[in-house]
GROMACS .gro file of C-alpha atoms in nm:
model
  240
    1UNK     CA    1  -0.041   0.113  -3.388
    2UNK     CA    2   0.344   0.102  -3.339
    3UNK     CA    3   0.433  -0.224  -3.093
    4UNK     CA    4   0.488  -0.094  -2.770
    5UNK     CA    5   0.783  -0.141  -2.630
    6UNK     CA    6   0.945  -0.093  -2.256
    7UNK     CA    7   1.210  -0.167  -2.064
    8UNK     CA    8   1.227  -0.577  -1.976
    9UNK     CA    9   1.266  -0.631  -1.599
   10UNK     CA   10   1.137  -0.297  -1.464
   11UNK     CA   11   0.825  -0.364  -1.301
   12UNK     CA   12   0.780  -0.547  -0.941
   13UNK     CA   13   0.424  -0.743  -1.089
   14UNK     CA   14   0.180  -0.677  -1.281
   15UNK     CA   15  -0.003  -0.401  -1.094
   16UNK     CA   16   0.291  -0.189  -1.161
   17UNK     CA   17   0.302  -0.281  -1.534
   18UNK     CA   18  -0.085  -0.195  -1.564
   19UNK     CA   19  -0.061   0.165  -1.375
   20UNK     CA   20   0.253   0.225  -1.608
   21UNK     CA   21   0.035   0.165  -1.921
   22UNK     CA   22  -0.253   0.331  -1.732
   23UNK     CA   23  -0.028   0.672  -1.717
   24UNK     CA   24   0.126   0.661  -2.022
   25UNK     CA   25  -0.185   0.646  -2.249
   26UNK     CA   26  -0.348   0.873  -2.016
   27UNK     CA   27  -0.639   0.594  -1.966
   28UNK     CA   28  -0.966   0.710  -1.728
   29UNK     CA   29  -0.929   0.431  -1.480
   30UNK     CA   30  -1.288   0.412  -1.401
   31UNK     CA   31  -1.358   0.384  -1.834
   32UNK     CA   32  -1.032   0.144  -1.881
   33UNK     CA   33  -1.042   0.057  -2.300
   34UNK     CA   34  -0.995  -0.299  -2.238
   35UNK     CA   35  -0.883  -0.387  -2.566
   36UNK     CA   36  -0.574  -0.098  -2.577
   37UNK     CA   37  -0.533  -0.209  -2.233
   38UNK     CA   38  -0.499  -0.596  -2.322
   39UNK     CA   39  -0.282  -0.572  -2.636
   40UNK     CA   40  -0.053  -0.395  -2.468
   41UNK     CA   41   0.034  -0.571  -2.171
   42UNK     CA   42   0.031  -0.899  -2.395
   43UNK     CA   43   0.320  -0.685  -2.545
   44UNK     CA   44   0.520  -0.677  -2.289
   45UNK     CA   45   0.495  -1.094  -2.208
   46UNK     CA   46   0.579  -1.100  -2.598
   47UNK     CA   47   0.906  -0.942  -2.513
   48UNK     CA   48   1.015  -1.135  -2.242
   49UNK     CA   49   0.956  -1.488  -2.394
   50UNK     CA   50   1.160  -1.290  -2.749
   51UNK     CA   51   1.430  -1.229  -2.480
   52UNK     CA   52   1.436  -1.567  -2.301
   53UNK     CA   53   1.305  -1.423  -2.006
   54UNK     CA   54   1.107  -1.612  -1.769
   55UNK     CA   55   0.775  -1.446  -1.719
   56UNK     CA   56   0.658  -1.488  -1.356
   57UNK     CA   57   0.327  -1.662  -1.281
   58UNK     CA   58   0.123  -1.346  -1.155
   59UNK     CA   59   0.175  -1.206  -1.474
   60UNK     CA   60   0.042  -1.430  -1.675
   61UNK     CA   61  -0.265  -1.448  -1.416
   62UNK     CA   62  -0.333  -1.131  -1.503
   63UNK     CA   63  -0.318  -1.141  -1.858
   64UNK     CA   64  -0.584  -1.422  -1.843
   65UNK     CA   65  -0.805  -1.170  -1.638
   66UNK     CA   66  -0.733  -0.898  -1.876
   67UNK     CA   67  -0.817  -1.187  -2.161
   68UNK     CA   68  -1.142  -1.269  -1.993
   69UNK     CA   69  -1.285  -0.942  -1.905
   70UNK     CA   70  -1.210  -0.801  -2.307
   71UNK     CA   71  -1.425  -1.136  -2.355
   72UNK     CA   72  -1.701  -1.033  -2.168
   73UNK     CA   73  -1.678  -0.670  -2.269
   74UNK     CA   74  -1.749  -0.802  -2.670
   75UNK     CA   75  -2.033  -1.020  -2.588
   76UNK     CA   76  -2.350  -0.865  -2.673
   77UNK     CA   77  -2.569  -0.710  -2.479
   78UNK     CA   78  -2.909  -0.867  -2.406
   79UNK     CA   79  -3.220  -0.691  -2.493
   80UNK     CA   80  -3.347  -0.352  -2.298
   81UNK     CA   81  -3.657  -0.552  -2.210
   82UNK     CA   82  -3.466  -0.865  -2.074
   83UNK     CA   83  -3.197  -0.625  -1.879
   84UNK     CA   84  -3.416  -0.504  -1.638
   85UNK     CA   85  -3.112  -0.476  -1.364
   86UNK     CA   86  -2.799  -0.277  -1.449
   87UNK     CA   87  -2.575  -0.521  -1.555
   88UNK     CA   88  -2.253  -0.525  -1.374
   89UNK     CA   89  -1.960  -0.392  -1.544
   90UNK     CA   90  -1.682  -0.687  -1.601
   91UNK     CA   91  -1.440  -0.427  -1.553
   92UNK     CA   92  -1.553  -0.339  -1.151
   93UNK     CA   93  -1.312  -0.587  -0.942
   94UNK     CA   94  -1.014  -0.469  -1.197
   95UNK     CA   95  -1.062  -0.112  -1.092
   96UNK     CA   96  -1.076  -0.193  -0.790
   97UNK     CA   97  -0.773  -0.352  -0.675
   98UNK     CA   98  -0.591  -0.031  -0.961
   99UNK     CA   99  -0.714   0.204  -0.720
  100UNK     CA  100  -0.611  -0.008  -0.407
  101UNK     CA  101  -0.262  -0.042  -0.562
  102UNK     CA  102  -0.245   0.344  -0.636
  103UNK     CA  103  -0.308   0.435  -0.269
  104UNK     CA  104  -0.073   0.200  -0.137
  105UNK     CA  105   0.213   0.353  -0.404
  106UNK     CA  106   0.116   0.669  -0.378
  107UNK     CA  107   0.235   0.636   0.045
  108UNK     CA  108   0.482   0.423  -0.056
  109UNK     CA  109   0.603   0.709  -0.274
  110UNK     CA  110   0.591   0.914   0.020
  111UNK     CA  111   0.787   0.705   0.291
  112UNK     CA  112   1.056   0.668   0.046
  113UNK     CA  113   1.087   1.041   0.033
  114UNK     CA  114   1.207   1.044   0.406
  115UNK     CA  115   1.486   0.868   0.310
  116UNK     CA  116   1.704   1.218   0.219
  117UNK     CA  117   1.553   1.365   0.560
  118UNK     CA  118   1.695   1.041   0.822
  119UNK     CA  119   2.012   1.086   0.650
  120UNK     CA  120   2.050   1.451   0.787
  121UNK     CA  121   1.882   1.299   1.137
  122UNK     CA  122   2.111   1.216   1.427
  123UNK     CA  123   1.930   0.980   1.666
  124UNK     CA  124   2.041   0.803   1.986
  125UNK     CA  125   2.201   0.475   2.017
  126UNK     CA  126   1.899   0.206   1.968
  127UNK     CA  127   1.763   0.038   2.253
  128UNK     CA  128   1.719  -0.360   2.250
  129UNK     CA  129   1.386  -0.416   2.104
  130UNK     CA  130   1.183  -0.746   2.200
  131UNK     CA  131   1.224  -0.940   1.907
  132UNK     CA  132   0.975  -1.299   1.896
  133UNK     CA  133   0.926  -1.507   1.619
  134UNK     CA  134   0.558  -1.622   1.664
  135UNK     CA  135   0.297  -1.628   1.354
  136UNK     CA  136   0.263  -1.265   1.194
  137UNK     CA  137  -0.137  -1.133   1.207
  138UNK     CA  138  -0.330  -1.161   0.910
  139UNK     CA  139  -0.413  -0.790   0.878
  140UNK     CA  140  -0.452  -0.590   0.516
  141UNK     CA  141  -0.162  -0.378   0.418
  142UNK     CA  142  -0.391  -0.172   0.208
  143UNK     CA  143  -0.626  -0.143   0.549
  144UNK     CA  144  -0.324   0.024   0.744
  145UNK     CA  145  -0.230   0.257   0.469
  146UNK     CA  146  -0.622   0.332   0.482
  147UNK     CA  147  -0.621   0.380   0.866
  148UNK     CA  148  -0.277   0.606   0.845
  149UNK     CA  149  -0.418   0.858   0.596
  150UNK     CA  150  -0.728   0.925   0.808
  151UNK     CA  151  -0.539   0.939   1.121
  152UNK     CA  152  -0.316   1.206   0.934
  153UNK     CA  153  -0.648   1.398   0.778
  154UNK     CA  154  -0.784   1.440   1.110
  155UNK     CA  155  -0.500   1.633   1.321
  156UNK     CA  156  -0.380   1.922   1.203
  157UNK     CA  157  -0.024   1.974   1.114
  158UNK     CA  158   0.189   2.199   1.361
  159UNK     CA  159   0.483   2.388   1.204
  160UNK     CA  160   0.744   2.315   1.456
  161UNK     CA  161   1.090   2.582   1.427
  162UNK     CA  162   1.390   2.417   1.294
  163UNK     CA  163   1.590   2.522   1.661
  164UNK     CA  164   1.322   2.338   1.892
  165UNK     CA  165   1.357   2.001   1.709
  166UNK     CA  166   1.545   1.775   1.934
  167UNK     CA  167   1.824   1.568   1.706
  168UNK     CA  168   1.641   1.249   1.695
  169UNK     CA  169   1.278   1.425   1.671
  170UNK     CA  170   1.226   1.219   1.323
  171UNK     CA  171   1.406   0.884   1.422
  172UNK     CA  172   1.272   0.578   1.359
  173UNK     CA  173   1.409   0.415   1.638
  174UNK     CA  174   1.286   0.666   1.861
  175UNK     CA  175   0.925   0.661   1.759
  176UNK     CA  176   0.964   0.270   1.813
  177UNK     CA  177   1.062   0.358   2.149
  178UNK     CA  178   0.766   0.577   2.201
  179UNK     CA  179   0.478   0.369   2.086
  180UNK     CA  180   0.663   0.084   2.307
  181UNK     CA  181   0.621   0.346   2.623
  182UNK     CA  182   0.265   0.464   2.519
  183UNK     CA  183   0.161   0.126   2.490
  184UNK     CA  184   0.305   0.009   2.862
  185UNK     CA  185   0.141   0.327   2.946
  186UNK     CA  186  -0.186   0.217   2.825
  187UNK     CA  187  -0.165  -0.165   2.954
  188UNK     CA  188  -0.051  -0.314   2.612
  189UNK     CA  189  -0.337  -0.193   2.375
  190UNK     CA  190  -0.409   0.152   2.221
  191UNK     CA  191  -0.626   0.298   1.951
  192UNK     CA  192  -0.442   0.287   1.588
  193UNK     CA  193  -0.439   0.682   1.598
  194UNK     CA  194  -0.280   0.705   1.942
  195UNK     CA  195   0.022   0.599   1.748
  196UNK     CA  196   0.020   0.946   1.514
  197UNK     CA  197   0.025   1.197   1.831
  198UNK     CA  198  -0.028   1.579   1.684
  199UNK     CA  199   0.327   1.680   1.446
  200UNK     CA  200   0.427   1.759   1.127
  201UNK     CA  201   0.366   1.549   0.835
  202UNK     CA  202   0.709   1.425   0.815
  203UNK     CA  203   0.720   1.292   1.182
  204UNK     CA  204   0.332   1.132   1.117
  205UNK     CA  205   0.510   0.929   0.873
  206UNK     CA  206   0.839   0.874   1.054
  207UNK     CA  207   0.601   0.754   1.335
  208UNK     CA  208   0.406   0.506   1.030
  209UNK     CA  209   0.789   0.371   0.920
  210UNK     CA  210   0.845   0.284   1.307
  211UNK     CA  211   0.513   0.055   1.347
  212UNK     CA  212   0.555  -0.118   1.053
  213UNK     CA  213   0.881  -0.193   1.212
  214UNK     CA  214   0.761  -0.296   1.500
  215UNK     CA  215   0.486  -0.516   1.332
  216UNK     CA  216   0.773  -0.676   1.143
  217UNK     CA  217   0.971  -0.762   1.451
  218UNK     CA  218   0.650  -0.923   1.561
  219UNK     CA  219   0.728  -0.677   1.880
  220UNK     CA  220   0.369  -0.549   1.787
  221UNK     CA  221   0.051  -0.673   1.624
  222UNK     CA  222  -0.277  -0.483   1.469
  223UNK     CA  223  -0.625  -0.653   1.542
  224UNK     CA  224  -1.007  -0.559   1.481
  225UNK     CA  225  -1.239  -0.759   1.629
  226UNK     CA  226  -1.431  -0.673   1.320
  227UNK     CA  227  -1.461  -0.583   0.950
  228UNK     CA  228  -1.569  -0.180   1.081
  229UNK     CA  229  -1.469  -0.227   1.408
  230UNK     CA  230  -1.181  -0.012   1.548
  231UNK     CA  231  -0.830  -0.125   1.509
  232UNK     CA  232  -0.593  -0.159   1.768
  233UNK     CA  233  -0.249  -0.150   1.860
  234UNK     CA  234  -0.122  -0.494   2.071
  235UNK     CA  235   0.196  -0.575   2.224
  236UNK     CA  236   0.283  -0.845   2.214
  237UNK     CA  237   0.320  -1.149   2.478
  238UNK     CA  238   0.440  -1.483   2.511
  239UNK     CA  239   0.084  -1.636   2.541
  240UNK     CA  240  -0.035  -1.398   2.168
   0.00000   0.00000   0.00000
């Protein structure tokens, strides 16, 4: 097998390395060849260390996982009468967080598309947001991208004609505006879907870009008072 080779530098971690190995060869995540897989990415930490590049810590945590799960994978099996449970496969957790990472891409993917589309948006002057610096929430990303895709599989999209858009009908800043009102409306909590009124898929997602803002001005914050309970939208207060 030829050394692979790709370009040094181009990937974020080492999720994005392993999905860009995982596409290329064309690999069945949920049957991942652990040994292809392995060899591989130790490949691509070869490189860096030929080129004097300094290979981030996360990396190399995940080449000892890769290590340590091809470990497991080669040790032999124990006997059909001693393996009375299905033994668990060492590769589960690893597919699991590859399939959380290609969820959160693949609507990362899609908000970046919007970018060509605000560009041919004209949107009113911003209003003065509230902008405090207090402790962010711990809240999963991958749980809001999650909550966003069901919220956008349950409402049906509207075709709305080009000449009864208003000019700032996809702003960001104008969503921000509007989940601001909705929740003053509501008394300073709403339902994560009240956020993703009925529209076209575009504004759904314009109307995603403008919480996320709002989360990261700490103007808003997400809570569940439990691990299936329903998640809400807070604003938020001196006293949060």
């Amino acid at each position: 097998m030829d050394k692979y080779t790709v370009r040094l530098n181009a990937f974020e971690g080492p999720m994005d390395l392993l999905m860009h190995l995982i596409e290329k060869n064309k690999i069945d995540i949920y049957d991942i060849p652990m040994a292809v897989l392995t060899e591989q990415y130790m490949n691509y930490l070869e490189e860096m260390q030929e080129f004097d590049i300094e290979v981030a810590s996360e990396f190399i945590v995940m080449a000892a996982t890769l290590l340590q799960i091809k470990s497991r994978m080669m040790l032999p099996k124990p006997p059909k009468e001693k393996a009375e449970e299905e033994e668990e496969d060492p590769r589960r957790e690893l597919v699991e967080r590859i399939l959380e990472y290609r969820r959160f891409r693949r609507v990362s993917v899609e908000l970046d598309g919007l970018a060509a589309l605000q560009e041919r948006v004209f949107a009113r002057k911003p209003l003065p947001l509230p902008v405090r610096r207090l402790p962010p929430e711990e809240m999963s990303v991958a749980l809001l991208v999650d909550a966003f895709r069901i919220a956008m599989e349950v409402r049906e999209e509207i075709t709305i004609p080009k000449a009864l858009v208003a000019p700032d009908a996809y702003s960001i800043q104008g969503k921000m505006e509007d989940i601001l009102v909705l929740l003053d409306r509501e008394g300073g909590q709403m339902p994560f879907a009240a956020a993703f009124p009925s529209g076209t898929r575009a504004e759904l997602i314009v109307s995603f870009l403008a919480l996320l803002e709002l989360i990261k001005l700490h103007s808003v914050v997400i809570r569940q008072g439990d691990l299936f309970g329903d998640i809400l939208v807070c604003l938020r207060t001196s006293d949060h």
